[in-house]
Amino acid sequence: MTEYVAAIDQGTTSTRCILFNHAGRVVSSACQEHRQILPRAGWVEHSAQEIWSNTLEVVAAALAKAAAHNEVTTSDIVAVGISNQRETTVVWDRATGEPIYHAIVWQDTRTDAICRQLAGGDANRYADRTGLPLATYFAGPKIRWILDNVDGAMARARRGELAFGTIDSWVLWNATGGPDGGLHVTDVTNASRTLLMDLATLSWDEDLCAEIGIPMRILPKIRSSSEVYGPMRTRGVLPGVPIAGILGDQQAATFGQACLEIGEAKNTYGTGNFVLLNTGAKRQRSEHGLLTTVCYQLGSADPVYALEGSIAVTGSLVQWLRDNLGIISSAPEIEALAVSVPDNGGAYFVPAFSGLFAPYWRADARGAIVGLTRFVNRGHLARAVLEATAFQTREVIDAMNADAGVALTSLKVDGGMVANELLMQFQADLLGVPVIRPVVSETTALGAAYAAGLAVGFWSDTEDLRANWAKDKQWDPAMADDERERLYAQWRKAVTRTFDWA
Ligand code: ADP
């Protein structure tokens, strides 16, 4: 009998379920987008209910497809893993299962005032304990906003009637019974993005919760990333199958890319870009605007940490070009438009739509297109959009090299944008090191599957994961050094034009 692991990949724009076989190859998948709710500038929300019903649908659809092709049944699925958009915050009623407010998405900037007040002039006040700056990105202040702005919520939270979760907790709670005994649990990687967890002890920090104003009764239990949490208890969808892995999406991609040794790094090109460098047992404090975060913890083993460079807007800038300007009608079209010109024509596009994340952490920045002349056309703009992703990646990699004290020698990449050959070549040119794409580009889902499969013994150890990793394509740098540095200097100048705007 052939067995499989099911991964639920609950992302910012869509929810996927992918079934993987023992070789780590995709056997079946299903995907569904959900609404992006944008009530006003800077606010981004999702319907948590829609996300949960989409989750059930994609799991059922992935199973049905596999059943049609390969005669797979529920009894062939040995475990379920969950990866999720991180930091996105849900608060719900434990008795009814109803969220008391939409999920506030990681990109949302409404907590700026809360963060500034908590910072009192020092945004790095909590960095020693949490690895994070006080920024709108993280979950803790989002919880506080909901409790302050929904009638009676703070009192109900204190009475223990409400539950908080990042999306992993929300999905797990619903999948294990919801109001009828659902498990209220999160994993260390997701907990490390709240500003509420102590990175050294891996437990909620009482003082931080008090300062940010979060009643601790609302918080889930923190568990490792790879252990059996409990069985699925949904009608009809994989009943009884153990849920055995949870990783935040970027940590999942790092695990799926088999970045298991100190010094190994990956960059995921999705809605935003996220570079993670495995630093092993060391909680490396960044001096250059990076985050310190939990990379993964396998059962009772010691946690593995990472340095992270988070970039808010990369692929979503391509969507913006499609949806807000209508210059292209689908994301892949941008490549043909960009190759219609030999270079950016002097135009630089800094997509500071949510301020700037790493390495700047400037909430006051807003987007700008600079260097415009009458010469600049749609093709140049398309190029500037793609180049923005590569430039922002270069900034983060430079920061990482400076923090780590050694330079990266190659970069493993994944995510929706790595289909773009022009971008991948430009990225290699700009970094001056090879860029390598694996055969399985669904590394996020694969990482969640690995975490779950390891917990139930489907894969025996991390050597199995390394053996499964295979290269699809490599891009080598071909640009002259002086040209690379000239372009990069122009970019950095463009970035300064976005500061001090909002
Ligand atoms: P997420 O998991 O964050 O939802 P994905 O990894 O699915 O994102 O990547 C989707 C992103 O990639 C979208 O923002 C889309 O604009 C972008 N994208 C997809 N295909 C291409 C392409 N060929 N060229 C450039 N960008 C692309």
CSV table of C-alpha atoms and ligand atoms in Angstrom, one decimal, residues 11-14 16 269-272 315-316 318-319 331-332 334 386 415-417 419-420, ligand 1:
chain,number,residue,atom,x,y,z
A,11,GLY,CA,-1.6,31.4,2.4
A,12,THR,CA,-2.3,35.2,2.2
A,13,THR,CA,-4.1,34.9,-1.1
A,14,SER,CA,-5.2,31.3,-1.2
A,16,ARG,CA,-4.1,24.9,-0.8
A,269,TYR,CA,9.1,34.9,-3.7
A,270,GLY,CA,5.3,35.1,-3.0
A,271,THR,CA,3.1,38.0,-2.0
A,272,GLY,CA,6.2,39.3,-0.2
A,315,GLY,CA,4.7,39.5,-5.9
A,316,SER,CA,1.8,41.7,-4.7
A,318,VAL,CA,2.9,42.4,-9.9
A,319,GLN,CA,-0.8,41.9,-8.8
A,331,ALA,CA,1.0,37.9,-13.5
A,332,PRO,CA,3.2,35.8,-15.9
A,334,ILE,CA,4.9,40.7,-16.9
A,386,LEU,CA,10.5,42.9,-11.2
A,415,GLY,CA,7.4,30.7,-4.5
A,416,GLY,CA,5.2,31.9,-7.3
A,417,MET,CA,7.6,34.4,-8.8
A,419,ALA,CA,8.7,31.0,-12.6
A,420,ASN,CA,10.0,34.3,-13.9
B,1,ADP,P1,1.5,33.4,-1.7
B,1,ADP,O1,1.8,32.0,-1.2
B,1,ADP,O2,2.2,34.5,-0.9
B,1,ADP,O3,0.0,33.6,-1.8
B,1,ADP,P2,2.7,32.5,-4.3
B,1,ADP,O4,3.9,31.8,-3.9
B,1,ADP,O5,1.5,31.7,-4.7
B,1,ADP,O6,2.2,33.5,-3.2
B,1,ADP,O7,3.1,33.5,-5.4
B,1,ADP,C1,2.1,34.3,-6.0
B,1,ADP,C2,2.7,35.7,-6.3
B,1,ADP,O8,3.6,35.5,-7.4
B,1,ADP,C3,1.6,36.6,-6.8
B,1,ADP,O9,1.8,37.9,-6.1
B,1,ADP,C4,1.9,36.9,-8.3
B,1,ADP,O10,1.8,38.2,-8.6
B,1,ADP,C5,3.4,36.4,-8.4
B,1,ADP,N1,3.6,35.8,-9.7
B,1,ADP,C6,3.1,34.6,-10.1
B,1,ADP,N2,3.6,34.3,-11.3
B,1,ADP,C7,4.5,35.2,-11.7
B,1,ADP,C8,5.4,35.5,-12.8
B,1,ADP,N3,5.5,34.6,-13.8
B,1,ADP,N4,6.1,36.6,-12.8
B,1,ADP,C9,6.1,37.4,-11.7
B,1,ADP,N5,5.3,37.3,-10.7
B,1,ADP,C10,4.5,36.2,-10.6
